[in-house]
mmCIF file of C-alpha atoms in Angstrom:
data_model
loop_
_atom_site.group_PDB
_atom_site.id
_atom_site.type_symbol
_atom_site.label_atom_id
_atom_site.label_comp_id
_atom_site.label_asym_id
_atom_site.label_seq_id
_atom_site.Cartn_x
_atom_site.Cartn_y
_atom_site.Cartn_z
ATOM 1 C CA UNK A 661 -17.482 11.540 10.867
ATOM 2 C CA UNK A 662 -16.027 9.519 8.006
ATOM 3 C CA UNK A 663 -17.964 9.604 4.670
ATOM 4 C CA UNK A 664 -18.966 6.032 3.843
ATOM 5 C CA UNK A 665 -20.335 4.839 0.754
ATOM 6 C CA UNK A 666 -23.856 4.683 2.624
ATOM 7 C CA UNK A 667 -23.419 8.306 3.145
ATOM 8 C CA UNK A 668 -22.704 9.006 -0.136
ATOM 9 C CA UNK A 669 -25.610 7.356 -1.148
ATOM 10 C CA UNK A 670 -27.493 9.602 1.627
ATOM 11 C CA UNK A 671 -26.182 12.460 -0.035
ATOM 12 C CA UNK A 672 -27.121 11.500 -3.535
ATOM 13 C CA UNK A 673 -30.533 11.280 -2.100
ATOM 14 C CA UNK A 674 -30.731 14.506 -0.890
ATOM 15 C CA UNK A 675 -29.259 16.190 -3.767
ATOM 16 C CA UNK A 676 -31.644 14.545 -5.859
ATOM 17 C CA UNK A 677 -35.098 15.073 -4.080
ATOM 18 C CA UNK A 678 -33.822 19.213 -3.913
ATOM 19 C CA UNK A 679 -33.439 18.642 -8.103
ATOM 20 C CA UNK A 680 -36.903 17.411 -8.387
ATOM 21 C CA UNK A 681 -38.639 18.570 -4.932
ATOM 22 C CA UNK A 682 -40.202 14.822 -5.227
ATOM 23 C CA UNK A 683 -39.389 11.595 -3.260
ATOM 24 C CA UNK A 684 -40.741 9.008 -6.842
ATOM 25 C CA UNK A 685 -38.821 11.171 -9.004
ATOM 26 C CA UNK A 686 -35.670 10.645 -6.735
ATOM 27 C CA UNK A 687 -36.086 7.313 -6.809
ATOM 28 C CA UNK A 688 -36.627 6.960 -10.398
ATOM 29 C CA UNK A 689 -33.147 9.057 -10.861
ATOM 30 C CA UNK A 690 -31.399 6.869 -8.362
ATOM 31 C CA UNK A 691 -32.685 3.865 -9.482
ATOM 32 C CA UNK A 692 -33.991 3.011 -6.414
ATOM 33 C CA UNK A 693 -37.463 1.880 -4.770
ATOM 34 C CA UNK A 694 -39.501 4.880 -3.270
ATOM 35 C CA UNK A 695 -39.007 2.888 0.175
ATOM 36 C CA UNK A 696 -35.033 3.003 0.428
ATOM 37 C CA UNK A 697 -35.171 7.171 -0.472
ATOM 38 C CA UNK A 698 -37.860 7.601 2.173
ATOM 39 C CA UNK A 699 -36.036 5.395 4.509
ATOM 40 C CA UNK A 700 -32.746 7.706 3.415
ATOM 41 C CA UNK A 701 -34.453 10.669 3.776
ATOM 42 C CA UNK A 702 -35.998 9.693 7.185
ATOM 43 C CA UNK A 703 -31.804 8.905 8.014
ATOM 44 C CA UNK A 704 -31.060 12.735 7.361
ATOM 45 C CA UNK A 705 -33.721 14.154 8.796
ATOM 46 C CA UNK A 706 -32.422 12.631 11.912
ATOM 47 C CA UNK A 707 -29.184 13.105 11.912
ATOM 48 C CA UNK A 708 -29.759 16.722 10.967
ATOM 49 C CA UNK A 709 -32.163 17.319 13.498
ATOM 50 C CA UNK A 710 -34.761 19.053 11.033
ATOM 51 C CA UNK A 711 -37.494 17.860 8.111
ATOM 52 C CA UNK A 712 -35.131 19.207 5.493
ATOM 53 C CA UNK A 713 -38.074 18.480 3.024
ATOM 54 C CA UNK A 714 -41.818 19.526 3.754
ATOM 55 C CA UNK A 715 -44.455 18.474 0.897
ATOM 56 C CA UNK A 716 -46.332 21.813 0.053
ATOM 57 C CA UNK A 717 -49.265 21.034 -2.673
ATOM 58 C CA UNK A 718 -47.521 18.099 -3.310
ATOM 59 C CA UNK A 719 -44.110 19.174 -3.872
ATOM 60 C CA UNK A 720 -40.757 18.732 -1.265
ATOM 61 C CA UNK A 721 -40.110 21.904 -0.800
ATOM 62 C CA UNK A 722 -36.632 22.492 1.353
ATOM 63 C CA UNK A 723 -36.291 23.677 4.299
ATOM 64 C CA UNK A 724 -33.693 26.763 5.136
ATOM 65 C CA UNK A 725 -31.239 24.396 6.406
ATOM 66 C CA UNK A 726 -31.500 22.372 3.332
ATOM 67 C CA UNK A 727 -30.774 25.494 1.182
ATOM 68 C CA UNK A 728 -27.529 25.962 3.133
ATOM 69 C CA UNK A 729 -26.506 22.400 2.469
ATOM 70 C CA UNK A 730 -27.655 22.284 -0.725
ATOM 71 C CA UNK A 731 -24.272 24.277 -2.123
ATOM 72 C CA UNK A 732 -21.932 21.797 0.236
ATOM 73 C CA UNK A 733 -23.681 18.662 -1.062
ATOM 74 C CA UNK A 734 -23.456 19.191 -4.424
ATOM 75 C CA UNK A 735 -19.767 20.117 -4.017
ATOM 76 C CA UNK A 736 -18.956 17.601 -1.969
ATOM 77 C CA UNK A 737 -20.548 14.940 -5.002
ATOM 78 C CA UNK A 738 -18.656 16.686 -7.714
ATOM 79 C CA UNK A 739 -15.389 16.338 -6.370
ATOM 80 C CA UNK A 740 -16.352 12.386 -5.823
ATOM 81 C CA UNK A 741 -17.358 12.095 -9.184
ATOM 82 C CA UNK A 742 -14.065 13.906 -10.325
ATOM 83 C CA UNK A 743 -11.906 11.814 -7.922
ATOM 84 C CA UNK A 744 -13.588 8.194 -9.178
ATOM 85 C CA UNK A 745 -13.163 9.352 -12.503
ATOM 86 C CA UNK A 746 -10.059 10.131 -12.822
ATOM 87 C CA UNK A 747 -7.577 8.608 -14.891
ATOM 88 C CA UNK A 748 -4.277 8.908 -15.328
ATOM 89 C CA UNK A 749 -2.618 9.253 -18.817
ATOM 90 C CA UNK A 750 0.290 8.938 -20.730
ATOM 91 C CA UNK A 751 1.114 9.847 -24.120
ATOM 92 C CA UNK A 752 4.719 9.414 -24.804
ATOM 93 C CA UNK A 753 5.177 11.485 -28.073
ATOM 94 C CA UNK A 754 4.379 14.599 -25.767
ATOM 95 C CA UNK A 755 5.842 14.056 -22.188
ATOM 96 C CA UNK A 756 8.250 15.284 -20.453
ATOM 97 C CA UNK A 757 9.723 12.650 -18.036
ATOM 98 C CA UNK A 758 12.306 11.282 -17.137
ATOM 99 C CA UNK A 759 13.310 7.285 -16.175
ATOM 100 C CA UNK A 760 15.949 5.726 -14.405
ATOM 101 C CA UNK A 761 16.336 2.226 -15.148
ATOM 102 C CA UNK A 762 19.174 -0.152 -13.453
ATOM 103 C CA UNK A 763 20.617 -1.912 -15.528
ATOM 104 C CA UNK A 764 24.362 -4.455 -16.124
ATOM 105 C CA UNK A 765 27.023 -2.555 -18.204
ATOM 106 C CA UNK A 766 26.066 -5.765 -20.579
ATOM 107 C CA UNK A 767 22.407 -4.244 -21.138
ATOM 108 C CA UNK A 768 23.859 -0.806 -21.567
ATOM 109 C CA UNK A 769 26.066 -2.124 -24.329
ATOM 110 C CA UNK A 770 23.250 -3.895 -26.098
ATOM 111 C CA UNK A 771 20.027 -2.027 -25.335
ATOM 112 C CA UNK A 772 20.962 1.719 -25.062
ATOM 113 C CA UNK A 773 22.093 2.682 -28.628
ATOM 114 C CA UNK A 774 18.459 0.650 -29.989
ATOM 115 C CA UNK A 775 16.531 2.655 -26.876
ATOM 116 C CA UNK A 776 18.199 5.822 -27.761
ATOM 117 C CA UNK A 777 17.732 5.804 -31.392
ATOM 118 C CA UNK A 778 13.534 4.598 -30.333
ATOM 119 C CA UNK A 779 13.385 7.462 -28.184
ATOM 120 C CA UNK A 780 14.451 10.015 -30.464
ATOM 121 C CA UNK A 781 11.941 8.436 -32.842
ATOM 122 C CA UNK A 782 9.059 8.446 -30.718
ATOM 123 C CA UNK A 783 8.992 10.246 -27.472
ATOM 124 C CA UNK A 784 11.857 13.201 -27.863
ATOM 125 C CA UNK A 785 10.668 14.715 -24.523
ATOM 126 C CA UNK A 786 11.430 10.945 -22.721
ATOM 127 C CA UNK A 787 14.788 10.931 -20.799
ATOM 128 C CA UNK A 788 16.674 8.169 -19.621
ATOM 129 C CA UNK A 789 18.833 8.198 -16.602
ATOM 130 C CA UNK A 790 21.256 4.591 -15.853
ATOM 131 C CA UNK A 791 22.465 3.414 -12.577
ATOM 132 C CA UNK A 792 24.007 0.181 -12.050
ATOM 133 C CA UNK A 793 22.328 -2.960 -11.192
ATOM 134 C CA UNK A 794 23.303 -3.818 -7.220
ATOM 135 C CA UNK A 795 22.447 -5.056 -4.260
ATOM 136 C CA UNK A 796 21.125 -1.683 -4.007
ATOM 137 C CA UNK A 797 18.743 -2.021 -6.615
ATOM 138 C CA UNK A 798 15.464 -3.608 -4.667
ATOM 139 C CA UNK A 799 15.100 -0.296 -2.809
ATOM 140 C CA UNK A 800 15.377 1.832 -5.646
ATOM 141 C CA UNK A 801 12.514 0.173 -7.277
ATOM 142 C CA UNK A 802 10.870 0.260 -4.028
ATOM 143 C CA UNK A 803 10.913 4.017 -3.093
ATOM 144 C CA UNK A 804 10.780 4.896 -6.995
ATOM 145 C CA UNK A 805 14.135 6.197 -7.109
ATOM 146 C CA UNK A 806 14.076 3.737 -10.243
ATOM 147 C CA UNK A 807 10.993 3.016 -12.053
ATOM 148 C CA UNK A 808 13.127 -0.667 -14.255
ATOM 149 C CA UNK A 809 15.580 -3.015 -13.312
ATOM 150 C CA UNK A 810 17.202 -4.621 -16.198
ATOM 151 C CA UNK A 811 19.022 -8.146 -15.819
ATOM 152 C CA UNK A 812 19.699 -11.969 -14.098
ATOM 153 C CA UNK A 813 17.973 -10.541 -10.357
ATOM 154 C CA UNK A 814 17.107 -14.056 -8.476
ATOM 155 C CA UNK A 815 17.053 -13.052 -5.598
ATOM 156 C CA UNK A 816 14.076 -10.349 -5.280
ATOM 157 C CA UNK A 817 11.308 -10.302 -2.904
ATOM 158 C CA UNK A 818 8.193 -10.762 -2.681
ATOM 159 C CA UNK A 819 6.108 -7.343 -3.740
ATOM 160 C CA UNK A 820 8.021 -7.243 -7.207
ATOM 161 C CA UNK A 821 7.495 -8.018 -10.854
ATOM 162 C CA UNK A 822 9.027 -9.626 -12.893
ATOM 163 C CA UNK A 823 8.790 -10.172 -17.097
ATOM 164 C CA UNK A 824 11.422 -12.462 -19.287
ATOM 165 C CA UNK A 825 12.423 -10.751 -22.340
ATOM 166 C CA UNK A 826 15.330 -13.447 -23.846
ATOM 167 C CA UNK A 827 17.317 -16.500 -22.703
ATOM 168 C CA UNK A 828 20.720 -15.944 -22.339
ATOM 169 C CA UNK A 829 23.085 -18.112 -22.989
ATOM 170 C CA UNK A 830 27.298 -17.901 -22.518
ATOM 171 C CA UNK A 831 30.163 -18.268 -25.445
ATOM 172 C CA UNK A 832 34.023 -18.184 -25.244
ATOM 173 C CA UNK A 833 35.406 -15.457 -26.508
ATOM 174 C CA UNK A 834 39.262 -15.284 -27.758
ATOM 175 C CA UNK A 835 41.617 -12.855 -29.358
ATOM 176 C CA UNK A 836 41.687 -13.377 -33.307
ATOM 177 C CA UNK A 837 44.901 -13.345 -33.345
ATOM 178 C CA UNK A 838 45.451 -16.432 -30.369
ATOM 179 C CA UNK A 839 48.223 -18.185 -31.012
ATOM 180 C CA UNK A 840 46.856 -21.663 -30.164
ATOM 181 C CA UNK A 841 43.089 -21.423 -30.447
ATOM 182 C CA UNK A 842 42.090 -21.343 -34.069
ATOM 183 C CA UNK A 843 38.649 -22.381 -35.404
ATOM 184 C CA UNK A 844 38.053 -24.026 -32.409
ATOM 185 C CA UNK A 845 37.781 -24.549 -28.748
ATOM 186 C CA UNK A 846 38.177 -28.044 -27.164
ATOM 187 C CA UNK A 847 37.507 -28.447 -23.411
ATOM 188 C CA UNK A 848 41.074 -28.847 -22.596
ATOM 189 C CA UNK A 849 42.063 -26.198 -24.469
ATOM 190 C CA UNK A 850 39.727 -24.363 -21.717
ATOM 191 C CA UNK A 851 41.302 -26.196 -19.250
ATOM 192 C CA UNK A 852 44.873 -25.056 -19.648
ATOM 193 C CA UNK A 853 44.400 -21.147 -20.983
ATOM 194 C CA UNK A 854 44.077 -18.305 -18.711
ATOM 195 C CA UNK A 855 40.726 -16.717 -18.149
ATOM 196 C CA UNK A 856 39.346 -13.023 -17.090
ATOM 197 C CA UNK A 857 36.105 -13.222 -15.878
ATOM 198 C CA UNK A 858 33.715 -10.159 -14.897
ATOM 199 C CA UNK A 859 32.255 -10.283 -11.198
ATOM 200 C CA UNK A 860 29.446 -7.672 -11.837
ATOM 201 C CA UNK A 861 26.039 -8.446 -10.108
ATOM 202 C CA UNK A 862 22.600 -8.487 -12.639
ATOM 203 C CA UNK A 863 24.528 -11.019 -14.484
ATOM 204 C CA UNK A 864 24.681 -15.023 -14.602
ATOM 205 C CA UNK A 865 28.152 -15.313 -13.795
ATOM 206 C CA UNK A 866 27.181 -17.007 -11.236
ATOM 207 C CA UNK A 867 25.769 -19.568 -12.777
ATOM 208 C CA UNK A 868 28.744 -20.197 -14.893
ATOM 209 C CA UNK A 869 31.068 -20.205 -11.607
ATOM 210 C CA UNK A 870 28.491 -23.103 -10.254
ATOM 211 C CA UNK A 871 28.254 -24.777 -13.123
ATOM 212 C CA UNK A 872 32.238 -25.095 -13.905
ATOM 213 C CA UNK A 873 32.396 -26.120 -10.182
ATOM 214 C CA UNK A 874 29.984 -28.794 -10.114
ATOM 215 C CA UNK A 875 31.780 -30.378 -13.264
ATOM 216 C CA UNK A 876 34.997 -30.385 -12.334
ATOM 217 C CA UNK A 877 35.762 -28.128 -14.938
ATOM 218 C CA UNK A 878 39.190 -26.285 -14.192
ATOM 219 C CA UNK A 879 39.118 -22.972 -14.560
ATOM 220 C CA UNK A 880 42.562 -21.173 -14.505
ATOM 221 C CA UNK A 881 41.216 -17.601 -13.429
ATOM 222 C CA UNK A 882 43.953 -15.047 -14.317
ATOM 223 C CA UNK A 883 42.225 -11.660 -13.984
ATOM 224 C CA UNK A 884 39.188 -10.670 -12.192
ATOM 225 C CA UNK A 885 37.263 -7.194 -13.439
ATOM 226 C CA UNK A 886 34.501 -5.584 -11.713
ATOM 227 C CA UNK A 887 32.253 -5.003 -15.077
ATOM 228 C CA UNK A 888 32.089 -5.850 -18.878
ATOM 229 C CA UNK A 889 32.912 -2.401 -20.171
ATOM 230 C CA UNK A 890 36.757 -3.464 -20.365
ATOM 231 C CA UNK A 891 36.932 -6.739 -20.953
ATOM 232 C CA UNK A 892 36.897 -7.105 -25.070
ATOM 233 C CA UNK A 893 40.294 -5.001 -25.085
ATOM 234 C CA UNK A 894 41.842 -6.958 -22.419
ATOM 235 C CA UNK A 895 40.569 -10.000 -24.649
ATOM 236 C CA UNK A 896 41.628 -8.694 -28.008
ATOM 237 C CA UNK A 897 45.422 -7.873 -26.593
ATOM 238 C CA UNK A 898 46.060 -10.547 -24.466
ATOM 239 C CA UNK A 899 46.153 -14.273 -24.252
ATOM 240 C CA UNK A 900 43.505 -14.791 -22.197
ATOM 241 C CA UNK A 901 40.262 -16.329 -22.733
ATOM 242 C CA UNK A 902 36.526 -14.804 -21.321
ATOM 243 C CA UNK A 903 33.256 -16.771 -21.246
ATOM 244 C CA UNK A 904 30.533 -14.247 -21.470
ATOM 245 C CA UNK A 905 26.729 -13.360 -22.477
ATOM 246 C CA UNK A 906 26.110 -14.170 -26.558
ATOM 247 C CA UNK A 907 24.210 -10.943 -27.197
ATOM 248 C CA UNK A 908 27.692 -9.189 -25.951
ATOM 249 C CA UNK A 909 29.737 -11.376 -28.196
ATOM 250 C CA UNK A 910 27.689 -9.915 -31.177
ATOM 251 C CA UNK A 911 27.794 -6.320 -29.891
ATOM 252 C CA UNK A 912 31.822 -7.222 -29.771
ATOM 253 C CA UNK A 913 32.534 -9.359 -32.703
ATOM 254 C CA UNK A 914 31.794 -6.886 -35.204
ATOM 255 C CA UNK A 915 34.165 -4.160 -33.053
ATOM 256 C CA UNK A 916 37.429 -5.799 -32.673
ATOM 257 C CA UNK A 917 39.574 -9.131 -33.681
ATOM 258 C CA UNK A 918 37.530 -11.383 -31.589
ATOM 259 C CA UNK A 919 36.937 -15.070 -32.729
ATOM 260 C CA UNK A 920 33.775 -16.545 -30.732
ATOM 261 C CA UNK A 921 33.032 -20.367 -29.829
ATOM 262 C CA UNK A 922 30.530 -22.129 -28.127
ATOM 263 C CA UNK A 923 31.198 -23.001 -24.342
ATOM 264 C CA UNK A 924 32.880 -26.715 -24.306
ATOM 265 C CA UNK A 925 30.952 -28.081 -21.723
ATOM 266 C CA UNK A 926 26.847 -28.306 -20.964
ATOM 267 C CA UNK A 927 25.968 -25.184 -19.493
ATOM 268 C CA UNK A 928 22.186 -24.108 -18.779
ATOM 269 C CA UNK A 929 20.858 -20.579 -20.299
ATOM 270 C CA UNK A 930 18.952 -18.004 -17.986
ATOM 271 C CA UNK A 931 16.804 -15.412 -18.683
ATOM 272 C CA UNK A 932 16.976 -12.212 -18.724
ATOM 273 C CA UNK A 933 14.136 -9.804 -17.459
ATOM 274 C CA UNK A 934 12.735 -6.456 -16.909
ATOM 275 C CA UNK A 935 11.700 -5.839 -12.736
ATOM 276 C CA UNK A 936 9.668 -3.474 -11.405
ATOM 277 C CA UNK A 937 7.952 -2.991 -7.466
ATOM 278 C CA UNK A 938 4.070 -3.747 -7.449
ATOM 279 C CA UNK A 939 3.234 0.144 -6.170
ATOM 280 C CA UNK A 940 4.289 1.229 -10.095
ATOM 281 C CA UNK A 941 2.714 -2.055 -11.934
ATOM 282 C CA UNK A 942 -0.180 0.185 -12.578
ATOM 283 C CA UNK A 943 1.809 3.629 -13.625
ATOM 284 C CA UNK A 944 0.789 4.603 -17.311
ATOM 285 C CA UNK A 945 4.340 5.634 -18.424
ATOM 286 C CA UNK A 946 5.922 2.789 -16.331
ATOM 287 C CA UNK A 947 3.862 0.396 -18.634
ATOM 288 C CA UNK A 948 4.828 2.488 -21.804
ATOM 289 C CA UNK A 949 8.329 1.942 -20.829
ATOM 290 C CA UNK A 950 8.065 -1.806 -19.962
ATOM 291 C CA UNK A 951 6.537 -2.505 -23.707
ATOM 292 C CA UNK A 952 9.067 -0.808 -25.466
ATOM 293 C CA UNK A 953 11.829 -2.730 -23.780
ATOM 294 C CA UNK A 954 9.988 -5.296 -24.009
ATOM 295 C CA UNK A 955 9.645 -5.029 -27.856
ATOM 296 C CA UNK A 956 13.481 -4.310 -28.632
ATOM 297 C CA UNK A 957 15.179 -6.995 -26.332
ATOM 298 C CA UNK A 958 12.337 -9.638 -26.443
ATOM 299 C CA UNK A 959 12.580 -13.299 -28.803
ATOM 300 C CA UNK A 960 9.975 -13.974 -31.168
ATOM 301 C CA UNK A 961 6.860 -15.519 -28.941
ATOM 302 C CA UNK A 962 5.187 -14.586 -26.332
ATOM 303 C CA UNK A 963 6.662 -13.255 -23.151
ATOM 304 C CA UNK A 964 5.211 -13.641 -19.614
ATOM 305 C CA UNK A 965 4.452 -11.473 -16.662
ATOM 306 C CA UNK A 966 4.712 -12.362 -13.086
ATOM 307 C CA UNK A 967 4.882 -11.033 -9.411
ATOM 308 C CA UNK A 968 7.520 -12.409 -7.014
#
């Protein structure tokens, strides 16, 4: 027989008239009319097949078989109240966990030496493990294999969700030391210099690709590379030009001979945002770790939360 919430009221009833051996005390307990426990009482008495209460000088006194029950019942109420009650709980200065987040080799570049030196702050017993962002990455979230997904992820189903932290926007970024760019970067100086670009997915490369497309914007692709992690020394020794993320640029422009101009030609930002699978939206430490990314990659303002 499954337990409904009527029978759990039945059972409150019973343990209640045992507690007071009277049917208006009950009530007054339960909160209830006098009517609905004698009409609950009358609804176990049946179903058990015996009075389970018998007034005696006007007390309920119970009956054998409601002195066996009496040790179930209560049990079976205390572990309801402990299950309803229950909450689950995070405190991140004292746990022991572990996270995997997916993430672009951009974010890792940006983010990880900031979340590293948080952690270490905060939550020393918080561990962070980093897979890349791919077409992969969906499932992960999914099954829980990662709890964050970290990036430009358009294309994500429905059952996922989904929080801007910046706008993005793309620079050009040139060797120092270019022997025909100096303190600026005209479109047709775009036009005729070779370009790497970076092909990695979590990114808005595409974007750029459409965009340069759509203008009729030539785009004299010398070198394609499967991730970020490369690219500034390929930059800083060669020739070639690369259009990529600002927030990079900074990262890079402070570690190298890298001179950095803005892209000559309209091109639209994106943003950037945290993703996560609706079963974990809920998760205590899966929200701690959502609003401390949130607070070292977000802009000033507010940022917004919404399922896919």
């Amino acid at each position: 027989m499954t337990l409904q919430t009527a029978d759990i009221r039945l059972l409150q009833v019973f343990e209640e008239i045992y507690k007071t051996r009277s049917v208006t005390r009950a009530a007054d307990k339960l909160g209830l009319g006098q009517p609905a426990v004698s009409i609950a009482l009358g609804r176990l008495r049946e179903h058990f097949d015996d009075p389970l209460f018998v007034r005696i000088a006007n007390v309920m006194e119970p009956t054998p078989l409601a002195r066996e029950l009496e040790p179930q019942v209560s049990g079976t109420l205390a572990s309801l109240e402990q299950v309803f009650g229950y909450r689950s709980g995070f405190d991140p200065t004292t746990a022991e966990r572990t996270f995997c987040i997916s993430m672009t080799d951009i974010s890792q570049l940006v983010l990880l030496p900031r979340l590293w030196a948080h952690l270490r702050r905060t939550s020393p017993g918080i561990h962070i493990d980093i897979v890349p962002l791919s077409t992969d990455t969906p499932r992960l979230l999914e099954s829980g294999e990662a709890d964050l997904a970290l990036g430009f992820m358009p294309q994500l189903e429905a059952g996922f969700y989904q929080q801007s932290l910046f706008r993005q926007r793309y620079v050009c970024v040139a060797s120092a030391d270019h022997p025909r760019i100096r303190n600026r970067l005209s479109l047709k100086q775009f036009e005729r210099e070779e370009h790497a670009v970076v092909t990695t997915s979590g990114t808005g490369h595409l974007i750029l690709a459409r965009e340069i497309a759509s203008q009729g914007i030539t785009h004299n692709i010398a070198l394609r590379v499967p991730n970020y992690l490369g690219i500034a020394f390929v930059v800083e020794q060669t020739d070639m030009l690369v259009t990529i993320p600002e927030r990079l640029a900074e990262v890079l422009e402070g570690r190298g001979r890298f001179k950095v101009f803005p892209v000559p030609f309209a091109l639209p930002d994106y943003a950037v945002k945290q993703h996560w699978h609706e079963r974990y939206h809920h998760d205590p430490g899966n929200r701690w770790l959502r609003s401390v990314l949130s607070e070292l990659l977000s802009s000033a303002g507010r940022v917004g939360t919404r399922r896919t």
